[in-house]
């Protein structure tokens, strides 16, 4: 699935500080794979029949499970949650029926156990069961999606089962190593269509005017990949390499599926070639759901998305939209191999699914948009991961998972973005061809089965001839990453380079000690070491040779051109920070425009991080940003804008904040003036995206001329939509929303209600959430409980209002309405959602309030997310005390 980025603030949300690293891992073996269920019985096939009843928000299920008993056992243990078992009968190979007594439930493990009168002998059995379950409002298990638009209410019935919600739909072996075939039949009402992993095998009239739809049996797969979607939906399809590729959306939206369908067809050809194992199912559907489902979920053959991130209006779509949609489709399609065909053995190896899907999505999308510098822009996500991974509350990519809540919270920035950035570093070091060959061998060897990281290292080592396991374990089993100190001198015409490594830390121990955090990671933090592949090159002479730094330091002498500056990691593929000795830094800073794109981005990002960690003087950052004027790369502007936003948060409530805003406007305005408001024929799309970004930034920092022009363009756009270039619509809506009066706010609200698509509806609500006027912000927070506002928006609204300078208002509202807010979301999402609301605070008092609230109101399992949030706030509070006075002084009068 895609990482659920509820709000930008949420980047800081999850995970657990764990004690010991996983250690040397063994290759996959079913018997030793972690999990709750005994491994003496394995399911082979579920013949499953569901009869949903929307009116009562419930369903009836029956199934015949084909089982293999591997060892004699006196009980059958399987998962079931919020399911009421009516009957269960076990049938032996000889046809003998054994009626089973009602099962014992275990709430802690979400299992049921049938005790048997006598030990069951090994062999094949069938288990027949009937039960009743509930249709949920929150997105888990079988749920009802509700969408309200100008045409009225639309209901879609759908499943969302990853990681541990299949057990809410059917009693089953709900752990990824228990692969089985699913043979699904569903009774549906009149006038709707049904989609699942496989094509429809038969559809016949059923009682009550509906139909009974049976799907072909799936290949052996984990339970979390089962899918069912039922609604008033239309399918458009094409055929690629013999596979029926479909796009499924609500009636009347078929003109918006052309792009996703074309991108998907192109990606299918690319992945078939890259993996050298063709997509194995007869069909692949991309299914757009209107309401509450966020992001995408890679169910085998039936990928589900929120329509706002899949459908593309051909009339107004920008390149940015196509890049985003392409990236998401590529992520979910990469899972069809990484995750579905080859599945991680257990949730502690979730990164094998998610980091790979993310890495593959970046590569595939960069290939589809070669002019967009997407690999460079993907460093934003790597930077977010490094921010999180430099704090004491981080965790290793691989960590033990024993509870369901830990499986949920493994879906975080560390798994996705540190994992993906690590793979990019490894791919660059091993070479793209050797890396691909290793992946091909891995997929070929482990298809229809499960793996651990050790299986991957073995395949990559065989293909590359390099000691992958040793190198990789440093990065996946240890938290954090290194800071490389780089120094160099000329000695008799040759260059002598000294590189040292030490763990990079952004917070001091006192910040987290106050919060009473676990300290297991930190005792050994000072001694931690990595095998670091780092390229050392000379400016103008390529990225240079690799040094594999194994010890705490290395000392080497090379025949370089001593007069040209040394550049470390010029391609910006390393998951580490670099700190240059002062003369080396100065040499690079003065040659800023001549540095490769990746090197400029790395220098700026590392300098910002070092300054904030009190490991480099602020003057270094100021020296770089003064040279930014003509910068062409969006990725580098995004880094600078993120830095400005981070620093701006330190100034909330401070006298010098307006001076900082003037400083920010001074940095950004010249580039925006060069671009102008209007699109130019033939300009690269990057310039269009940059124009929009800078316009919004100037509005944010109060540039009157930009605000006035943005408001003028918004008013004209509302009356005459064709008057505004599509690339500026989001920015202009934000400017209008940020500086809205009552009339503008009402016109956004009307747009939100009448919007024909989720994309437009979400845009209008998001613009409303930026309002500066406290009276308007007070209206917006009420929408968090308005059932006609899409659930995704309801869930992000309070964090957005908080982020746009009304933190106290949103936080107070959240605490006063906690019951209603928590009732609207999944159990474990509470910690994440409430931490996100205060995530931008720079006040330790707010961290205390969050902690007190969480202890009083949230389940213990949600506290891991809260601790991350608290740590971020306390780190920022300490940074504010140290850096803001210097920053205020540094920017005054510039
Ligand atoms: Zn995913």
PDB file of C-alpha atoms in Angstrom, residues 511-641:
ATOM      1  CA  UNK A 511      15.184  16.096  24.801  1.00  0.00           C
ATOM      2  CA  UNK A 512      14.129  12.487  24.760  1.00  0.00           C
ATOM      3  CA  UNK A 513      15.226  11.758  28.322  1.00  0.00           C
ATOM      4  CA  UNK A 514      12.606  14.269  29.464  1.00  0.00           C
ATOM      5  CA  UNK A 515       9.951  12.312  27.626  1.00  0.00           C
ATOM      6  CA  UNK A 516      10.974   9.100  29.327  1.00  0.00           C
ATOM      7  CA  UNK A 517      11.810   7.295  26.079  1.00  0.00           C
ATOM      8  CA  UNK A 518      13.323   3.901  25.733  1.00  0.00           C
ATOM      9  CA  UNK A 519      17.053   4.202  25.553  1.00  0.00           C
ATOM     10  CA  UNK A 520      17.909   0.763  24.209  1.00  0.00           C
ATOM     11  CA  UNK A 521      19.152   2.118  20.902  1.00  0.00           C
ATOM     12  CA  UNK A 522      21.302   4.794  22.324  1.00  0.00           C
ATOM     13  CA  UNK A 523      23.653   3.065  24.664  1.00  0.00           C
ATOM     14  CA  UNK A 524      25.585   1.707  21.728  1.00  0.00           C
ATOM     15  CA  UNK A 525      24.874   4.624  19.398  1.00  0.00           C
ATOM     16  CA  UNK A 526      28.312   6.163  19.777  1.00  0.00           C
ATOM     17  CA  UNK A 527      30.044   2.966  18.698  1.00  0.00           C
ATOM     18  CA  UNK A 528      27.771   2.270  15.759  1.00  0.00           C
ATOM     19  CA  UNK A 529      29.490   1.886  12.392  1.00  0.00           C
ATOM     20  CA  UNK A 530      28.389   1.226   8.827  1.00  0.00           C
ATOM     21  CA  UNK A 531      29.925  -0.154   5.644  1.00  0.00           C
ATOM     22  CA  UNK A 532      29.546   3.045   3.656  1.00  0.00           C
ATOM     23  CA  UNK A 533      29.866   3.060  -0.137  1.00  0.00           C
ATOM     24  CA  UNK A 534      30.851   6.622  -1.029  1.00  0.00           C
ATOM     25  CA  UNK A 535      31.975   8.046  -4.350  1.00  0.00           C
ATOM     26  CA  UNK A 536      34.852  10.526  -4.169  1.00  0.00           C
ATOM     27  CA  UNK A 537      35.274  12.622  -7.288  1.00  0.00           C
ATOM     28  CA  UNK A 538      36.776  15.834  -8.567  1.00  0.00           C
ATOM     29  CA  UNK A 539      34.555  18.638  -9.803  1.00  0.00           C
ATOM     30  CA  UNK A 540      34.390  18.464 -13.583  1.00  0.00           C
ATOM     31  CA  UNK A 541      35.808  14.932 -13.745  1.00  0.00           C
ATOM     32  CA  UNK A 542      32.767  12.755 -12.967  1.00  0.00           C
ATOM     33  CA  UNK A 543      31.487  11.216  -9.773  1.00  0.00           C
ATOM     34  CA  UNK A 544      34.753   9.361  -9.151  1.00  0.00           C
ATOM     35  CA  UNK A 545      35.649   5.974  -7.693  1.00  0.00           C
ATOM     36  CA  UNK A 546      33.916   4.259  -4.833  1.00  0.00           C
ATOM     37  CA  UNK A 547      35.483   4.054  -1.418  1.00  0.00           C
ATOM     38  CA  UNK A 548      33.864   1.360   0.751  1.00  0.00           C
ATOM     39  CA  UNK A 549      34.478   2.861   4.163  1.00  0.00           C
ATOM     40  CA  UNK A 550      34.460  -0.032   6.636  1.00  0.00           C
ATOM     41  CA  UNK A 551      36.246   1.421   9.660  1.00  0.00           C
ATOM     42  CA  UNK A 552      35.744   4.662  11.547  1.00  0.00           C
ATOM     43  CA  UNK A 553      38.140   6.389   9.169  1.00  0.00           C
ATOM     44  CA  UNK A 554      40.090   5.930   5.959  1.00  0.00           C
ATOM     45  CA  UNK A 555      43.151   7.746   4.677  1.00  0.00           C
ATOM     46  CA  UNK A 556      43.924   7.580   0.948  1.00  0.00           C
ATOM     47  CA  UNK A 557      46.202   9.267  -1.559  1.00  0.00           C
ATOM     48  CA  UNK A 558      45.143   9.738  -5.181  1.00  0.00           C
ATOM     49  CA  UNK A 559      46.454  11.267  -8.387  1.00  0.00           C
ATOM     50  CA  UNK A 560      43.681  13.826  -8.645  1.00  0.00           C
ATOM     51  CA  UNK A 561      43.781  17.346  -9.964  1.00  0.00           C
ATOM     52  CA  UNK A 562      44.457  18.952  -6.606  1.00  0.00           C
ATOM     53  CA  UNK A 563      43.329  22.384  -7.732  1.00  0.00           C
ATOM     54  CA  UNK A 564      39.777  21.241  -8.508  1.00  0.00           C
ATOM     55  CA  UNK A 565      37.386  20.789  -5.566  1.00  0.00           C
ATOM     56  CA  UNK A 566      36.712  17.358  -4.098  1.00  0.00           C
ATOM     57  CA  UNK A 567      33.065  16.224  -4.284  1.00  0.00           C
ATOM     58  CA  UNK A 568      31.758  13.351  -2.179  1.00  0.00           C
ATOM     59  CA  UNK A 569      28.626  11.526  -3.380  1.00  0.00           C
ATOM     60  CA  UNK A 570      28.210  13.763  -6.428  1.00  0.00           C
ATOM     61  CA  UNK A 571      25.217  11.713  -7.669  1.00  0.00           C
ATOM     62  CA  UNK A 572      23.486  12.115  -4.304  1.00  0.00           C
ATOM     63  CA  UNK A 573      22.666   8.450  -3.784  1.00  0.00           C
ATOM     64  CA  UNK A 574      24.085   8.043  -0.264  1.00  0.00           C
ATOM     65  CA  UNK A 575      22.012   7.669   2.889  1.00  0.00           C
ATOM     66  CA  UNK A 576      24.505   9.660   4.930  1.00  0.00           C
ATOM     67  CA  UNK A 577      25.470  13.260   5.582  1.00  0.00           C
ATOM     68  CA  UNK A 578      28.760  14.775   4.486  1.00  0.00           C
ATOM     69  CA  UNK A 579      30.581  17.524   6.393  1.00  0.00           C
ATOM     70  CA  UNK A 580      33.498  19.077   4.542  1.00  0.00           C
ATOM     71  CA  UNK A 581      36.444  20.755   6.207  1.00  0.00           C
ATOM     72  CA  UNK A 582      36.067  24.543   5.875  1.00  0.00           C
ATOM     73  CA  UNK A 583      38.386  25.088   2.854  1.00  0.00           C
ATOM     74  CA  UNK A 584      36.667  22.267   0.931  1.00  0.00           C
ATOM     75  CA  UNK A 585      33.234  23.665   1.750  1.00  0.00           C
ATOM     76  CA  UNK A 586      34.259  27.160   0.644  1.00  0.00           C
ATOM     77  CA  UNK A 587      35.665  25.821  -2.622  1.00  0.00           C
ATOM     78  CA  UNK A 588      32.345  24.103  -3.392  1.00  0.00           C
ATOM     79  CA  UNK A 589      30.162  27.008  -2.270  1.00  0.00           C
ATOM     80  CA  UNK A 590      31.982  29.464  -4.532  1.00  0.00           C
ATOM     81  CA  UNK A 591      31.530  27.118  -7.507  1.00  0.00           C
ATOM     82  CA  UNK A 592      27.835  26.468  -6.745  1.00  0.00           C
ATOM     83  CA  UNK A 593      26.465  26.789 -10.318  1.00  0.00           C
ATOM     84  CA  UNK A 594      29.179  24.445 -11.648  1.00  0.00           C
ATOM     85  CA  UNK A 595      28.334  21.620  -9.224  1.00  0.00           C
ATOM     86  CA  UNK A 596      26.280  18.701 -10.569  1.00  0.00           C
ATOM     87  CA  UNK A 597      22.568  18.809  -9.632  1.00  0.00           C
ATOM     88  CA  UNK A 598      22.895  16.016  -7.100  1.00  0.00           C
ATOM     89  CA  UNK A 599      25.913  17.623  -5.461  1.00  0.00           C
ATOM     90  CA  UNK A 600      24.168  20.999  -5.111  1.00  0.00           C
ATOM     91  CA  UNK A 601      21.144  19.356  -3.532  1.00  0.00           C
ATOM     92  CA  UNK A 602      23.275  17.300  -1.191  1.00  0.00           C
ATOM     93  CA  UNK A 603      25.394  20.257  -0.119  1.00  0.00           C
ATOM     94  CA  UNK A 604      22.315  22.328   0.701  1.00  0.00           C
ATOM     95  CA  UNK A 605      20.439  19.515   2.467  1.00  0.00           C
ATOM     96  CA  UNK A 606      23.438  18.365   4.500  1.00  0.00           C
ATOM     97  CA  UNK A 607      24.338  21.919   5.471  1.00  0.00           C
ATOM     98  CA  UNK A 608      20.802  22.586   6.688  1.00  0.00           C
ATOM     99  CA  UNK A 609      20.758  19.362   8.717  1.00  0.00           C
ATOM    100  CA  UNK A 610      24.210  20.051  10.192  1.00  0.00           C
ATOM    101  CA  UNK A 611      23.241  23.587  11.186  1.00  0.00           C
ATOM    102  CA  UNK A 612      20.084  22.364  12.890  1.00  0.00           C
ATOM    103  CA  UNK A 613      22.070  19.652  14.676  1.00  0.00           C
ATOM    104  CA  UNK A 614      24.536  22.280  15.905  1.00  0.00           C
ATOM    105  CA  UNK A 615      27.331  20.660  13.894  1.00  0.00           C
ATOM    106  CA  UNK A 616      28.011  23.487  11.431  1.00  0.00           C
ATOM    107  CA  UNK A 617      27.692  27.271  11.652  1.00  0.00           C
ATOM    108  CA  UNK A 618      24.568  29.008  10.333  1.00  0.00           C
ATOM    109  CA  UNK A 619      26.881  31.079   8.123  1.00  0.00           C
ATOM    110  CA  UNK A 620      27.369  28.013   5.896  1.00  0.00           C
ATOM    111  CA  UNK A 621      23.658  27.748   5.148  1.00  0.00           C
ATOM    112  CA  UNK A 622      23.381  31.493   4.555  1.00  0.00           C
ATOM    113  CA  UNK A 623      26.367  31.352   2.184  1.00  0.00           C
ATOM    114  CA  UNK A 624      24.595  28.723   0.052  1.00  0.00           C
ATOM    115  CA  UNK A 625      21.133  30.244  -0.054  1.00  0.00           C
ATOM    116  CA  UNK A 626      22.540  33.551  -1.221  1.00  0.00           C
ATOM    117  CA  UNK A 627      23.587  31.787  -4.420  1.00  0.00           C
ATOM    118  CA  UNK A 628      20.184  30.275  -5.153  1.00  0.00           C
ATOM    119  CA  UNK A 629      18.845  33.020  -7.503  1.00  0.00           C
ATOM    120  CA  UNK A 630      19.046  31.303 -10.866  1.00  0.00           C
ATOM    121  CA  UNK A 631      18.705  27.748  -9.612  1.00  0.00           C
ATOM    122  CA  UNK A 632      16.859  25.744 -12.298  1.00  0.00           C
ATOM    123  CA  UNK A 633      16.101  22.531 -10.383  1.00  0.00           C
ATOM    124  CA  UNK A 634      12.775  22.191  -8.629  1.00  0.00           C
ATOM    125  CA  UNK A 635      14.259  19.608  -6.253  1.00  0.00           C
ATOM    126  CA  UNK A 636      16.737  22.174  -4.926  1.00  0.00           C
ATOM    127  CA  UNK A 637      14.048  24.819  -4.488  1.00  0.00           C
ATOM    128  CA  UNK A 638      11.932  22.274  -2.654  1.00  0.00           C
ATOM    129  CA  UNK A 639      14.826  21.701  -0.271  1.00  0.00           C
ATOM    130  CA  UNK A 640      15.229  25.437   0.322  1.00  0.00           C
ATOM    131  CA  UNK A 641      11.483  25.970   0.790  1.00  0.00           C
TER     132      UNK A 641
END
